[in-house]
């Protein structure tokens, strides 16, 4: 919770620990490597996406004017030059698409029931994630429009894990071990 990003490098049976030199708010989710930019990105408790130089771990920049205003606890999803991430807490819970070439918000889907604490997955032209209110959402990857919602707790269990894509199907697992599978939405 000290706001540093920590890591371990294993080389020739030598373990080297490293950490970022600049502090951010508490980072809870796994960082994502942006290979075309040599940066690591991680969401933090202050609702900011922090970008770190992947080699030196210096905090290099924030996402311009994008401050999500809700704690980011999940791993963002990187697709080409777009970053997709959700925030689970008010006052601005929702789901965002960030244009990395401009480092600005492309769209924000805020008409969700509950915040987003799970990591998203992509299949076809849709982004899928589970909200705190046990709903599986499918958003249009280009515009952020809600295309489909499924009430998961209708089966009587809680769902806290991120969806998984296997063989063109989306799977979610409940806290009690129930597995639900969904077919990919057709592209319009």
Tab-separated table of C-alpha atoms in Angstrom:
chain	number	residue	atom	x	y	z
A	1	UNK	CA	0.000	0.000	0.000
A	2	UNK	CA	2.994	2.337	-0.183
A	3	UNK	CA	2.356	3.300	-3.817
A	4	UNK	CA	5.493	1.678	-5.236
A	5	UNK	CA	5.518	-0.935	-7.961
A	6	UNK	CA	7.658	-3.933	-6.951
A	7	UNK	CA	9.120	-6.770	-8.974
A	8	UNK	CA	11.659	-9.556	-9.003
A	9	UNK	CA	14.115	-10.443	-11.757
A	10	UNK	CA	15.572	-13.939	-11.940
A	11	UNK	CA	18.807	-14.280	-13.920
A	12	UNK	CA	21.639	-16.779	-13.531
A	13	UNK	CA	20.278	-17.980	-10.177
A	14	UNK	CA	20.465	-14.433	-8.810
A	15	UNK	CA	17.317	-12.797	-7.488
A	16	UNK	CA	17.194	-9.018	-7.785
A	17	UNK	CA	14.339	-7.064	-6.256
A	18	UNK	CA	13.388	-3.708	-7.668
A	19	UNK	CA	10.806	-1.053	-7.051
A	20	UNK	CA	9.601	2.148	-8.621
A	21	UNK	CA	11.296	5.295	-7.429
A	22	UNK	CA	8.215	7.507	-7.485
A	23	UNK	CA	5.169	6.965	-5.333
A	24	UNK	CA	1.624	6.651	-6.538
A	25	UNK	CA	-1.464	5.776	-4.530
A	26	UNK	CA	-1.806	2.123	-3.482
A	27	UNK	CA	-1.586	-0.161	-6.522
A	28	UNK	CA	-3.766	-3.260	-6.130
A	29	UNK	CA	-4.161	-4.766	-9.612
A	30	UNK	CA	-1.548	-6.473	-11.740
A	31	UNK	CA	0.276	-4.035	-14.051
A	32	UNK	CA	0.149	-4.456	-17.820
A	33	UNK	CA	3.091	-4.081	-20.198
A	34	UNK	CA	2.559	-1.754	-23.148
A	35	UNK	CA	5.185	-3.150	-25.519
A	36	UNK	CA	5.038	-0.416	-28.182
A	37	UNK	CA	5.731	2.207	-25.505
A	38	UNK	CA	8.050	0.284	-23.106
A	39	UNK	CA	5.756	1.203	-20.237
A	40	UNK	CA	3.954	-0.611	-17.460
A	41	UNK	CA	0.487	0.682	-16.577
A	42	UNK	CA	-1.247	0.064	-13.265
A	43	UNK	CA	-4.420	1.435	-11.748
A	44	UNK	CA	-4.356	2.826	-8.225
A	45	UNK	CA	-6.632	3.657	-5.318
A	46	UNK	CA	-6.735	7.335	-6.301
A	47	UNK	CA	-8.470	6.456	-9.603
A	48	UNK	CA	-5.454	7.308	-11.744
A	49	UNK	CA	-3.770	5.056	-14.283
A	50	UNK	CA	-0.026	5.340	-13.605
A	51	UNK	CA	2.484	4.648	-16.366
A	52	UNK	CA	5.997	3.536	-15.434
A	53	UNK	CA	9.102	3.245	-17.598
A	54	UNK	CA	9.439	-0.560	-17.976
A	55	UNK	CA	13.227	-0.452	-17.679
A	56	UNK	CA	13.854	2.098	-14.927
A	57	UNK	CA	10.427	1.951	-13.219
A	58	UNK	CA	10.339	5.715	-12.928
A	59	UNK	CA	6.794	7.014	-12.893
A	60	UNK	CA	6.764	8.701	-16.264
A	61	UNK	CA	3.290	10.116	-16.650
A	62	UNK	CA	-0.353	9.837	-15.739
A	63	UNK	CA	-3.040	9.407	-18.394
A	64	UNK	CA	-3.359	13.096	-19.195
A	65	UNK	CA	-6.719	14.370	-18.008
A	66	UNK	CA	-8.162	10.922	-17.285
A	67	UNK	CA	-8.774	10.441	-13.598
A	68	UNK	CA	-11.346	7.756	-12.993
A	69	UNK	CA	-12.193	8.908	-9.425
A	70	UNK	CA	-12.738	5.401	-8.166
A	71	UNK	CA	-10.244	2.892	-6.877
A	72	UNK	CA	-8.907	0.705	-9.706
A	73	UNK	CA	-8.325	-2.806	-8.363
A	74	UNK	CA	-8.371	-4.920	-11.521
A	75	UNK	CA	-5.912	-5.494	-14.321
A	76	UNK	CA	-6.539	-3.286	-17.366
A	77	UNK	CA	-6.961	-4.956	-20.767
A	78	UNK	CA	-4.673	-3.813	-23.585
A	79	UNK	CA	-5.871	-4.225	-27.186
A	80	UNK	CA	-3.745	-2.543	-29.839
A	81	UNK	CA	-3.471	1.069	-28.614
A	82	UNK	CA	-6.567	0.991	-26.415
A	83	UNK	CA	-6.689	0.296	-22.698
A	84	UNK	CA	-9.938	-0.910	-21.088
A	85	UNK	CA	-10.460	-0.661	-17.325
A	86	UNK	CA	-13.238	-0.513	-14.744
A	87	UNK	CA	-13.580	1.118	-11.338
A	88	UNK	CA	-15.579	-0.490	-8.537
A	89	UNK	CA	-16.391	2.400	-6.231
A	90	UNK	CA	-18.438	5.549	-6.334
A	91	UNK	CA	-18.533	8.456	-7.073
A	92	UNK	CA	-17.663	7.559	-10.660
A	93	UNK	CA	-17.935	3.816	-10.985
A	94	UNK	CA	-18.008	2.548	-14.519
A	95	UNK	CA	-15.904	1.284	-17.369
A	96	UNK	CA	-13.489	3.225	-19.599
A	97	UNK	CA	-11.678	2.986	-22.896
A	98	UNK	CA	-8.436	4.967	-22.941
A	99	UNK	CA	-6.776	5.946	-26.226
A	100	UNK	CA	-3.080	5.425	-25.458
A	101	UNK	CA	-1.813	7.364	-28.463
A	102	UNK	CA	-3.535	10.493	-27.088
A	103	UNK	CA	-3.546	9.383	-23.414
A	104	UNK	CA	-7.185	10.426	-23.112
A	105	UNK	CA	-10.546	8.885	-22.419
A	106	UNK	CA	-12.223	7.597	-25.581
A	107	UNK	CA	-15.479	6.576	-23.927
A	108	UNK	CA	-16.963	5.975	-20.489
A	109	UNK	CA	-19.844	3.604	-19.855
A	110	UNK	CA	-21.471	4.668	-16.604
A	111	UNK	CA	-24.950	3.144	-16.831
A	112	UNK	CA	-23.843	0.000	-15.020
A	113	UNK	CA	-25.359	-1.694	-12.018
A	114	UNK	CA	-22.473	-1.787	-9.563
A	115	UNK	CA	-18.821	-0.991	-9.996
A	116	UNK	CA	-16.251	-3.128	-11.794
A	117	UNK	CA	-13.685	-4.996	-9.696
A	118	UNK	CA	-12.937	-7.778	-12.191
A	119	UNK	CA	-10.545	-7.696	-15.128
A	120	UNK	CA	-12.206	-7.479	-18.550
A	121	UNK	CA	-11.840	-9.853	-21.495
A	122	UNK	CA	-12.453	-9.261	-25.195
A	123	UNK	CA	-14.118	-11.518	-27.722
A	124	UNK	CA	-15.071	-10.342	-31.189
A	125	UNK	CA	-16.232	-6.733	-31.065
A	126	UNK	CA	-17.200	-6.805	-27.370
A	127	UNK	CA	-15.660	-6.328	-23.945
A	128	UNK	CA	-17.002	-8.556	-21.135
A	129	UNK	CA	-16.724	-8.031	-17.366
A	130	UNK	CA	-18.587	-8.777	-14.125
A	131	UNK	CA	-19.830	-6.008	-11.814
A	132	UNK	CA	-20.072	-5.963	-8.022
A	133	UNK	CA	-23.820	-6.513	-8.400
A	134	UNK	CA	-23.184	-9.903	-10.099
A	135	UNK	CA	-24.013	-8.871	-13.655
A	136	UNK	CA	-22.070	-9.962	-16.714
A	137	UNK	CA	-21.872	-7.079	-19.194
A	138	UNK	CA	-20.987	-7.013	-22.875
A	139	UNK	CA	-20.032	-3.574	-24.211
A	140	UNK	CA	-19.405	-2.538	-27.795
A	141	UNK	CA	-15.628	-2.266	-28.062
A	142	UNK	CA	-15.745	0.883	-30.248
A	143	UNK	CA	-18.434	3.008	-28.542
A	144	UNK	CA	-18.899	1.533	-25.063
A	145	UNK	CA	-22.625	0.997	-25.576
A	146	UNK	CA	-24.175	-1.757	-23.472
A	147	UNK	CA	-25.067	-4.592	-25.825
A	148	UNK	CA	-26.091	-7.243	-23.316
A	149	UNK	CA	-26.444	-7.837	-19.558
A	150	UNK	CA	-26.966	-11.113	-17.711
A	151	UNK	CA	-27.973	-11.221	-14.030
A	152	UNK	CA	-25.572	-13.847	-12.641
A	153	UNK	CA	-26.950	-14.045	-9.111
A	154	UNK	CA	-30.195	-15.347	-10.583
A	155	UNK	CA	-28.574	-18.745	-10.045
A	156	UNK	CA	-28.257	-17.886	-6.339
A	157	UNK	CA	-24.484	-17.478	-6.039
A	158	UNK	CA	-21.979	-14.614	-5.913
A	159	UNK	CA	-19.502	-13.986	-8.722
A	160	UNK	CA	-16.218	-12.235	-8.004
A	161	UNK	CA	-13.813	-13.646	-10.580
A	162	UNK	CA	-12.944	-12.224	-13.965
A	163	UNK	CA	-14.513	-13.827	-17.032
A	164	UNK	CA	-12.464	-16.277	-19.083
A	165	UNK	CA	-12.557	-16.852	-22.850
A	166	UNK	CA	-12.090	-20.406	-24.143
A	167	UNK	CA	-12.982	-21.598	-27.659
A	168	UNK	CA	-15.047	-18.503	-28.489
A	169	UNK	CA	-17.133	-18.800	-25.288
A	170	UNK	CA	-17.171	-16.636	-22.167
A	171	UNK	CA	-17.073	-18.426	-18.801
A	172	UNK	CA	-17.651	-17.104	-15.291
A	173	UNK	CA	-17.208	-19.021	-12.048
A	174	UNK	CA	-19.169	-18.352	-8.858
A	175	UNK	CA	-17.683	-18.227	-5.373
A	176	UNK	CA	-19.288	-21.631	-4.747
A	177	UNK	CA	-17.751	-23.201	-7.879
A	178	UNK	CA	-20.672	-22.990	-10.326
A	179	UNK	CA	-19.521	-22.418	-13.914
A	180	UNK	CA	-21.669	-20.597	-16.465
A	181	UNK	CA	-20.803	-20.447	-20.174
A	182	UNK	CA	-22.030	-17.942	-22.754
A	183	UNK	CA	-21.748	-17.840	-26.521
A	184	UNK	CA	-20.053	-14.870	-28.138
A	185	UNK	CA	-22.412	-12.094	-29.163
A	186	UNK	CA	-22.784	-11.783	-32.942
A	187	UNK	CA	-21.241	-8.695	-34.534
A	188	UNK	CA	-23.754	-6.209	-35.858
